CSV table of C-alpha atoms in Angstrom, one decimal:
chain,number,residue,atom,x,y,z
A,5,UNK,CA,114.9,78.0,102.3
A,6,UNK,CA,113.4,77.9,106.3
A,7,UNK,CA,112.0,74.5,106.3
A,8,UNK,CA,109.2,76.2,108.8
A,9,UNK,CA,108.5,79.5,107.2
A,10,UNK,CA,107.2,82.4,109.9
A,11,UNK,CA,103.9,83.7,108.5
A,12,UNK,CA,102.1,86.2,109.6
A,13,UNK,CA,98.4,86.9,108.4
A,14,UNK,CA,96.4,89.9,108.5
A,15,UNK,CA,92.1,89.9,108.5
A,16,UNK,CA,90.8,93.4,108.8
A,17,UNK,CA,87.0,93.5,109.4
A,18,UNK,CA,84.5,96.3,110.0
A,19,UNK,CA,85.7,96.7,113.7
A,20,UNK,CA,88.6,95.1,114.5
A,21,UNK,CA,91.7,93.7,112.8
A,22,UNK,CA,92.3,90.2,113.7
A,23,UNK,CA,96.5,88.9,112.9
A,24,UNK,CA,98.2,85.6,113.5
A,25,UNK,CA,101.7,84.7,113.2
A,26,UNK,CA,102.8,80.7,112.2
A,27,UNK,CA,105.7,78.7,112.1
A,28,UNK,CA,104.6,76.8,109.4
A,29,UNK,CA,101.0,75.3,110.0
A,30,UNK,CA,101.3,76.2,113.5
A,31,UNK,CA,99.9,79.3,114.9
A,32,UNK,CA,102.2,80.9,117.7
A,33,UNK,CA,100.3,84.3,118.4
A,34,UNK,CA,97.1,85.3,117.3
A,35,UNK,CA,95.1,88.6,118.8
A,36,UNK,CA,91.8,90.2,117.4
A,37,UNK,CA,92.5,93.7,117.8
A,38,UNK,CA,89.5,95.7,118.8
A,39,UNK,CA,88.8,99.2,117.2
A,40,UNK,CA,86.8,101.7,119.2
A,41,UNK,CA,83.9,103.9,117.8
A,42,UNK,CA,86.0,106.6,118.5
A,43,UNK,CA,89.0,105.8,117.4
A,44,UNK,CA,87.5,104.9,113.8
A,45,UNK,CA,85.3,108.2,113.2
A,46,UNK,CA,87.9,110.4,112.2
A,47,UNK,CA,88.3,108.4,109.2
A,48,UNK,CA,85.9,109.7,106.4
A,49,UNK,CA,86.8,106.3,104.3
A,50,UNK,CA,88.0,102.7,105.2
A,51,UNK,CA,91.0,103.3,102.6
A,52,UNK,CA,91.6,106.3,105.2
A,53,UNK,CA,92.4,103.7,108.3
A,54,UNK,CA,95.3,102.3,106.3
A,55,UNK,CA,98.4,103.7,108.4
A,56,UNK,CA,96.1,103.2,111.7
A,57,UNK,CA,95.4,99.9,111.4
A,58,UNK,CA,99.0,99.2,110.2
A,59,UNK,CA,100.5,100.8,112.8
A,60,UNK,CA,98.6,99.2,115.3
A,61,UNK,CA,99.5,95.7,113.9
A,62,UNK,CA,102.7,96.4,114.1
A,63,UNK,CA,102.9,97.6,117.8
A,64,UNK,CA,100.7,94.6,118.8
A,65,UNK,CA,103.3,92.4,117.4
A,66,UNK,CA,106.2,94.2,119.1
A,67,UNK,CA,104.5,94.1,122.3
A,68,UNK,CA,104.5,90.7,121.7
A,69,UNK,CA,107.8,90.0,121.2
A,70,UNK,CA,107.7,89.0,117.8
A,71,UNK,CA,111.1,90.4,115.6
A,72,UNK,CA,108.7,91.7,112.4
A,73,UNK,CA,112.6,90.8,110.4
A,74,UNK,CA,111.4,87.3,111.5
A,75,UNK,CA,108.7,87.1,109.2
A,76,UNK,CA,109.2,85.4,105.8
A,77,UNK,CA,105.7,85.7,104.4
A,78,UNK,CA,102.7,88.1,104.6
A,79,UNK,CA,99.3,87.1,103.5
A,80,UNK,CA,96.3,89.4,103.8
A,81,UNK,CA,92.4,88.7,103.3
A,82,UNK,CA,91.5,89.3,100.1
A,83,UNK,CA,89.2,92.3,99.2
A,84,UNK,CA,86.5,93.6,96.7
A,85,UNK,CA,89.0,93.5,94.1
A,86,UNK,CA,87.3,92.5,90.2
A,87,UNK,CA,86.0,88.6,89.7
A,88,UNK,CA,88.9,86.3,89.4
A,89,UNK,CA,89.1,82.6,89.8
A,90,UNK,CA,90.7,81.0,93.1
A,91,UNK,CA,94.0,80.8,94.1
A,92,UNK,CA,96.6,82.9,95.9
A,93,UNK,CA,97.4,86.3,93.8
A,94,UNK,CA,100.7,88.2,94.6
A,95,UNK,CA,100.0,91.7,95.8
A,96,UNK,CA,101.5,94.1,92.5
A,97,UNK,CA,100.2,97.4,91.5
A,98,UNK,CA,97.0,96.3,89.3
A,99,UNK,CA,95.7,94.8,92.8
A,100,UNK,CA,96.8,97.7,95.1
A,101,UNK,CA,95.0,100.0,92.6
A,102,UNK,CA,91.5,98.1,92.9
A,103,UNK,CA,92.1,97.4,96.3
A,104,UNK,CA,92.4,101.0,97.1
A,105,UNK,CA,89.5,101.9,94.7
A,106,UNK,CA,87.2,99.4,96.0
A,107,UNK,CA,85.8,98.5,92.7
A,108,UNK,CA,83.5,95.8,94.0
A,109,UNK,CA,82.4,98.0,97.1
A,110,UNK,CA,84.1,99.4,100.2
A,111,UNK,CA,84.7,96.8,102.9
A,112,UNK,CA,87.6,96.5,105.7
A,113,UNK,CA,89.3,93.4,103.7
A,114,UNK,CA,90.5,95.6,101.0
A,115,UNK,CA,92.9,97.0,103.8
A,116,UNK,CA,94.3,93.5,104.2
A,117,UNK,CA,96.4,93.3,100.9
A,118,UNK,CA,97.7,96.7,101.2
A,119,UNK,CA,98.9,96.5,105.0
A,120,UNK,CA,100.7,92.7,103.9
A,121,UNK,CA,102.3,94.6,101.0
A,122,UNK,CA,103.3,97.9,103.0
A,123,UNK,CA,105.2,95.7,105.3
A,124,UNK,CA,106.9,93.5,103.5
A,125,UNK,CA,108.4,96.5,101.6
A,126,UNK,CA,109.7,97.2,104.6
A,127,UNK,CA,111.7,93.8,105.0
A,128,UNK,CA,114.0,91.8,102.8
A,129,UNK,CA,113.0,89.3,100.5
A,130,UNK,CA,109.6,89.1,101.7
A,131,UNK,CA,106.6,88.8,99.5
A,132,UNK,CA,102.9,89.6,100.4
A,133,UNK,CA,99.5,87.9,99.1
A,134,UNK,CA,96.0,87.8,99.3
A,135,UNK,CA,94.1,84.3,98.7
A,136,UNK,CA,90.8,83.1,98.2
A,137,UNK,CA,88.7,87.2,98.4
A,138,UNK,CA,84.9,86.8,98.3
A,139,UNK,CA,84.9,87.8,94.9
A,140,UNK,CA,86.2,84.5,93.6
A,141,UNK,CA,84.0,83.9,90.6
A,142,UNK,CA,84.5,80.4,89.2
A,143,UNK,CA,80.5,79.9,88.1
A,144,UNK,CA,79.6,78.7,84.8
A,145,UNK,CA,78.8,80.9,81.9
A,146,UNK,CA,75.1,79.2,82.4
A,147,UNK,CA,75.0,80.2,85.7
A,148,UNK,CA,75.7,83.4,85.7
A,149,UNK,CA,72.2,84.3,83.2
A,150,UNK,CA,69.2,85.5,85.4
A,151,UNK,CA,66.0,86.2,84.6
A,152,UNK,CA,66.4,89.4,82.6
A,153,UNK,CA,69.3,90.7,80.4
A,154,UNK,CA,69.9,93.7,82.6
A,155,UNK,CA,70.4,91.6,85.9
A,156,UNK,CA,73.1,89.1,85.9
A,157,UNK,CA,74.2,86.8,88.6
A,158,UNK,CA,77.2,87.6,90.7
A,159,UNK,CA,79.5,85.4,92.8
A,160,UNK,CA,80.1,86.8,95.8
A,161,UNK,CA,80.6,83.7,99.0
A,162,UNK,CA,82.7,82.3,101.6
A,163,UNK,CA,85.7,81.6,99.4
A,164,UNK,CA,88.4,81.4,101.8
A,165,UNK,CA,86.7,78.8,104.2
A,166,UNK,CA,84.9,77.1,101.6
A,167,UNK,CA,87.9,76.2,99.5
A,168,UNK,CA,89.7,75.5,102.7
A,169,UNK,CA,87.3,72.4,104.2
A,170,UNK,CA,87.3,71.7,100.5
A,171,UNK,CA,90.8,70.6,100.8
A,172,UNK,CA,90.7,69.6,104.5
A,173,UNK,CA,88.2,66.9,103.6
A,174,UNK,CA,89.7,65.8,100.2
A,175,UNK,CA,92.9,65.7,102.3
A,176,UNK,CA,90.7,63.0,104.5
A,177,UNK,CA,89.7,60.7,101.6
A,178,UNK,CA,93.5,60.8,100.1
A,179,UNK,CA,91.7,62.1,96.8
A,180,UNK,CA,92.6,65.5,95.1
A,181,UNK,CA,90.0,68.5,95.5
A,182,UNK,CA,90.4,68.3,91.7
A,183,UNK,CA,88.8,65.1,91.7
A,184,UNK,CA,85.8,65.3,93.6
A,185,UNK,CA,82.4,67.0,93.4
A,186,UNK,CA,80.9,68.8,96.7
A,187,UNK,CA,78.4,71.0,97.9
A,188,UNK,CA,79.5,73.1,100.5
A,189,UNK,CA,77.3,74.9,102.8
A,190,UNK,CA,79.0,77.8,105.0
A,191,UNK,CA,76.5,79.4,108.0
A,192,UNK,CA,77.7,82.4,109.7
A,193,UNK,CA,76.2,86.1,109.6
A,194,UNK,CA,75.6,85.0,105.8
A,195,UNK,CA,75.0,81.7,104.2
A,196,UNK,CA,76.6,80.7,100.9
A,197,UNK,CA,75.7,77.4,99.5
A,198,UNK,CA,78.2,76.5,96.7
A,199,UNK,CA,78.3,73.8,94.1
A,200,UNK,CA,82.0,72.2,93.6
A,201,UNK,CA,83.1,70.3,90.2
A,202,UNK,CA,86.4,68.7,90.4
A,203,UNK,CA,88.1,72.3,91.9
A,204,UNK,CA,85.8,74.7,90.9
A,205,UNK,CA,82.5,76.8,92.6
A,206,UNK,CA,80.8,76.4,88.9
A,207,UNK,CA,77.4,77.8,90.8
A,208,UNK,CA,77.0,80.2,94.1
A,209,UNK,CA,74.5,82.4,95.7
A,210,UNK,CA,75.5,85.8,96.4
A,211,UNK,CA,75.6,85.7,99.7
A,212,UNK,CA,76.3,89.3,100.3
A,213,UNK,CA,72.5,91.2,99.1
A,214,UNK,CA,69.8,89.1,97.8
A,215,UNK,CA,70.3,85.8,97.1
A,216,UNK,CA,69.6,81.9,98.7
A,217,UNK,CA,68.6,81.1,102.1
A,218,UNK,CA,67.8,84.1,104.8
A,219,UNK,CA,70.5,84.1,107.6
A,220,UNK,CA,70.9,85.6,111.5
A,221,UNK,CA,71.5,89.3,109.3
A,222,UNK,CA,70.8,89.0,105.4
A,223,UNK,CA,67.5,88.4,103.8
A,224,UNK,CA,68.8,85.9,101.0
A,225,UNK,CA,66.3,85.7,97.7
A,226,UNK,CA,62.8,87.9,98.6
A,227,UNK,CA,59.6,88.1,96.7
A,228,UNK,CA,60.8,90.3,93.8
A,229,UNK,CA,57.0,91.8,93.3
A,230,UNK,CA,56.4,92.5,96.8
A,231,UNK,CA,60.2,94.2,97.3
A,232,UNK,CA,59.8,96.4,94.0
A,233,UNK,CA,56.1,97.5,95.8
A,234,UNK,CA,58.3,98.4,99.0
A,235,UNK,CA,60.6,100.6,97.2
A,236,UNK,CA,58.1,102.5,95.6
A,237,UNK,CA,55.7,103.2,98.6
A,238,UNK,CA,57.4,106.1,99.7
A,239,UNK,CA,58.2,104.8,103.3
A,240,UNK,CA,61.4,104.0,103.3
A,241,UNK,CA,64.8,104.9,101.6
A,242,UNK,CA,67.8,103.5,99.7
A,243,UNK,CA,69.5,102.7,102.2
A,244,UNK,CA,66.7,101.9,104.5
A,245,UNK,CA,65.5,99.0,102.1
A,246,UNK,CA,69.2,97.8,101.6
A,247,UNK,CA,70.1,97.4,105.6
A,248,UNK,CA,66.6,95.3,105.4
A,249,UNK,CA,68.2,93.1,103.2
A,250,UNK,CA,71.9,93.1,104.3
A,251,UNK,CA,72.4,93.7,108.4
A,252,UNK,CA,68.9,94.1,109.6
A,253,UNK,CA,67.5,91.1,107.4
A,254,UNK,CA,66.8,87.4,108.2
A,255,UNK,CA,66.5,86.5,111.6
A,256,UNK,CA,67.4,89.6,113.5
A,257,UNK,CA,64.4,90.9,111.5
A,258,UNK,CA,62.2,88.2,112.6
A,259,UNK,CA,62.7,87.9,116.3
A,260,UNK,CA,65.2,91.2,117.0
A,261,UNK,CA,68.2,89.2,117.5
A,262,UNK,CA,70.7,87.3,115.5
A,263,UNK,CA,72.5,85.4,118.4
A,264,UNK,CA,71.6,81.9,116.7
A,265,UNK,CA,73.2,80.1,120.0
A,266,UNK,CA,70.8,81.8,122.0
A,267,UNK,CA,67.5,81.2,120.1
A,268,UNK,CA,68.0,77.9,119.2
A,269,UNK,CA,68.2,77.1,123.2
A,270,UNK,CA,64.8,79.0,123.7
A,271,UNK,CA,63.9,77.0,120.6
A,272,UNK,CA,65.1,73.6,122.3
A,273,UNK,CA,62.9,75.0,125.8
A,274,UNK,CA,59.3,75.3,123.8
A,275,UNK,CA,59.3,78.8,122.2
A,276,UNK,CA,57.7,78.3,119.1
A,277,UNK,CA,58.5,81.6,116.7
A,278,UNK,CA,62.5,80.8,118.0
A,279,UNK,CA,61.8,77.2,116.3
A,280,UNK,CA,60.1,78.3,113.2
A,281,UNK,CA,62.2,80.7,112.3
A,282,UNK,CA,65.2,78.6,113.2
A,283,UNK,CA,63.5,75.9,111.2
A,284,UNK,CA,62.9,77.7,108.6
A,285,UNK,CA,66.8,79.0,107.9
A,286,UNK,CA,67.4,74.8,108.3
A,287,UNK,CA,64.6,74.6,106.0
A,288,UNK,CA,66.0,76.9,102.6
A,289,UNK,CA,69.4,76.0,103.6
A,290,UNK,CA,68.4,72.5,102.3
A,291,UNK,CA,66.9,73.9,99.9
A,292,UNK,CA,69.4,75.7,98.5
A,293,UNK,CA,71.5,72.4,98.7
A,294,UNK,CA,68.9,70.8,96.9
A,295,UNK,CA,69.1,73.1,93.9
A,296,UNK,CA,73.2,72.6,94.1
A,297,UNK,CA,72.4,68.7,93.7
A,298,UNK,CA,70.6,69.5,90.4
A,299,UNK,CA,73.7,71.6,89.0
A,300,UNK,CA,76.1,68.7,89.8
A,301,UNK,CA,73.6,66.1,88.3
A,302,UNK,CA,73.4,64.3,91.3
A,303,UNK,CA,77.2,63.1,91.2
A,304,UNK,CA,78.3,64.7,94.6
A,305,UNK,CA,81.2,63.2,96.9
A,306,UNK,CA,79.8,64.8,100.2
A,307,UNK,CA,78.1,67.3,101.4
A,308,UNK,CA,79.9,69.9,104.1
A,309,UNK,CA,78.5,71.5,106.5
A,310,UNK,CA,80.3,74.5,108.1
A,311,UNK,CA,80.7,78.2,109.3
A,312,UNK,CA,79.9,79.3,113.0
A,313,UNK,CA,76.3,77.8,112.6
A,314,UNK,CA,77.3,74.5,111.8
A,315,UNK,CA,78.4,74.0,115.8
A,316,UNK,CA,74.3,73.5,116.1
A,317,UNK,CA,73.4,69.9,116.6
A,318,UNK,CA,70.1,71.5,115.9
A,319,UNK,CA,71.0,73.2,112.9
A,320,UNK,CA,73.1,70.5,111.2
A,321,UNK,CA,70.8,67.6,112.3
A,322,UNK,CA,67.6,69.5,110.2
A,323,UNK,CA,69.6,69.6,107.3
A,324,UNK,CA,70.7,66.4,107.6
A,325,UNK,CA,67.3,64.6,107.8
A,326,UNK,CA,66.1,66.7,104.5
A,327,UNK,CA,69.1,66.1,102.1
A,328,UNK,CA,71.3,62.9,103.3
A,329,UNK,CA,69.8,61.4,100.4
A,330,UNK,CA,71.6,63.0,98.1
A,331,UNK,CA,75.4,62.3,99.6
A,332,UNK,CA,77.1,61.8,102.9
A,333,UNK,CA,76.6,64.7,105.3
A,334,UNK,CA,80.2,66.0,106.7
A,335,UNK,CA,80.8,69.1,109.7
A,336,UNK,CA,83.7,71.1,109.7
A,337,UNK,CA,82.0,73.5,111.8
A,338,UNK,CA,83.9,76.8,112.2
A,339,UNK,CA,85.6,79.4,110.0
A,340,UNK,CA,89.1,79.5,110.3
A,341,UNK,CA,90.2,82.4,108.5
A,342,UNK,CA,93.6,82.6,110.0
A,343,UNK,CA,94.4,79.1,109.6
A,344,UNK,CA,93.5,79.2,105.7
A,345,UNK,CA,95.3,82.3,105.3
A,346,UNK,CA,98.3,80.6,106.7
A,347,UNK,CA,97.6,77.1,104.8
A,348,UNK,CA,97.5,79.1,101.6
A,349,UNK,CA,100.8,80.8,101.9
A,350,UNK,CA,102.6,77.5,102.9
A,351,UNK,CA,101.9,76.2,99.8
A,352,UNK,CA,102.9,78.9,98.3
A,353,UNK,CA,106.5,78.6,100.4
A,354,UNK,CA,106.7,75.1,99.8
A,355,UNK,CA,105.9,75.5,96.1
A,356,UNK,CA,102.9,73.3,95.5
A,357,UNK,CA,101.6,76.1,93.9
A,358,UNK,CA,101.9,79.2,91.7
A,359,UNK,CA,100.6,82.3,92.5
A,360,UNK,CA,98.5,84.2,90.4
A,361,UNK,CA,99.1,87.5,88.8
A,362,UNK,CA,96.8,90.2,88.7
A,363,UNK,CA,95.4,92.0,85.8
């Protein structure tokens, strides 16, 4: 077996398909490719872009000088495939089916599984996997009850990067992930806050439409009687009401804009809506790690802060002065994607751990 196994890892996203290629945990090429307006509208359906996105991949990687016979493992983000728990699931027919069906809702990831898996049917003895989707439901049976029989609580979160500074920080303190308790808070576009017990996310918000704190493009949890009034005034549609929770929400609603960088630095200058709303996203964030704090029973290892947001000393300073209370606050600010995808399949190579089959 290579001792340094060549990876390559594939992230499709709404507009672009971003690959890497490793030598083990060491990235050698990596290149977001950008997909035109134009060149996408032929497509009727994402699962339509298949062959054009794969295509593309593989001429970028050619152009690169990269030998695809080289490669020795393919992993590909993971998709709205069904809830499953964490882990690293081979790509087999059950998966390409709900991949391709989208049974959780159409997005760019499923793509990722099936291009991983179209390749390396093209190569010898190479094996292709997704890992951590956002789908990864882990939560309690308690958890998942809401208010009302007919509406039940989903997991849908940053699984990829949360489980990955999971392991980055037990890694740090020499103590297995399975050992420790954590509340991880990722900031990007969307904000999951998720509660950790000795491996497992055993609480969430659904980060995706309606749930926990507001972020630059989502709305997180609204007043339920005033949204229900919206939808039945007559102004707006469907799908109006949906892109003012997911895409137009938060705080691109609030102040036309969801460049955080930039309106935290008007914030810093004096502009006083830039630092109330920015306060305010600090402000549920903590919150929401607050209520994480009460499903753990107060027994919490650390408290991580990370995703794109969490490069704000303004940001992750807030937070901190509201909840270091409850545990030491740790940054891992970023979100790697690439790097976990990579991380995920080493272990795989190196077989530290089994991959999961899909039903």
């Amino acid at each position: 077996m290579t001792t340094h196994p060549i990876i390559l890892t594939i992230n499709p996203g709404s507009t672009s398909t971003k690959i890497a290629v490793f030598k083990g945990d060491k990235c050698f090429f990596e290149k977001t490719i950008r997909h035109t307006k134009e060149e996408l509208e032929p497509f009727a359906d994402i699962s339509e872009q298949f062959a054009f996105r794969k295509e593309v991949i593989l001429k970028t990687l050619k152009d690169a000088g990269i030998d695809i016979q080289s490669i020795n493992i393919i992993i590909g983000r993971g998709g709205l495939v069904k809830p499953i728990p964490s882990g690293v699931y081979a790509v087999n027919e059950a998966l390409k089916k709900d991949l391709r069906k989208g049974i959780m809702g159409k997005h760019a990831s499923n793509l990722g599984g099936l291009i991983a898996d179209d390749i390396a049917q093209s190569l010898n003895d190479v094996k292709a996997y997704i890992a951590d989707p956002v789908v990864v439901d882990e939560m309690s049976e308690i958890a998942h009850i809401s208010g009302h029989p007919l509406f039940k609580r989903i997991s849908i979160f940053h699984a990829l990067n949360q489980k990955a500074v999971a392991r980055l920080y037990a890694e740090s303190q020499h103590i297995p992930y399975e050992q420790l308790n954590l509340i991880i808070a990722h900031m990007g576009g969307g904000i999951s806050v998720g509660a950790h017990r000795k491996g497992k996310v055993i609480d969430v918000n659904n980060t995706l439409d309606g749930e926990g704190a507001f972020s630059p493009e989502r709305s997180g949890t609204l007043p339920a009687g005033q949204l229900v009034d919206m939808c039945f005034c007559g102004k707006y549609s469907r799908n109006e009401v949906y892109r003012m929770i997911v895409g137009q929400g938060g705080v691109i609603a609030h102040l036309g804009s969801n460049d955080t960088k930039a309106i935290i630095e008007k914030a810093k200058q004096g502009d006083s809506e830039c630092r109330l709303i920015m306060d305010a996203l600090c402000y549920n964030v903590a919150k929401q790690i607050g209520s994480m704090a009460a499903v753990l029973e107060g027994d919490i290892n650390a408290i991580i802060l990370t995703g794109g947001i969490a490069y704000s000393d303004y940001v992750c300073d807030y937070i901190k002065k509201m909840v270091s209370f409850i545990a030491p606050v740790i940054i891992y600010p970023g979100e790697d994607e690439m790097q976990a995808l990579a991380a995920n399949g080493l272990l795989v190579w190196e077989n530290k751990i089994t991959p999961h089959i899909y039903k």
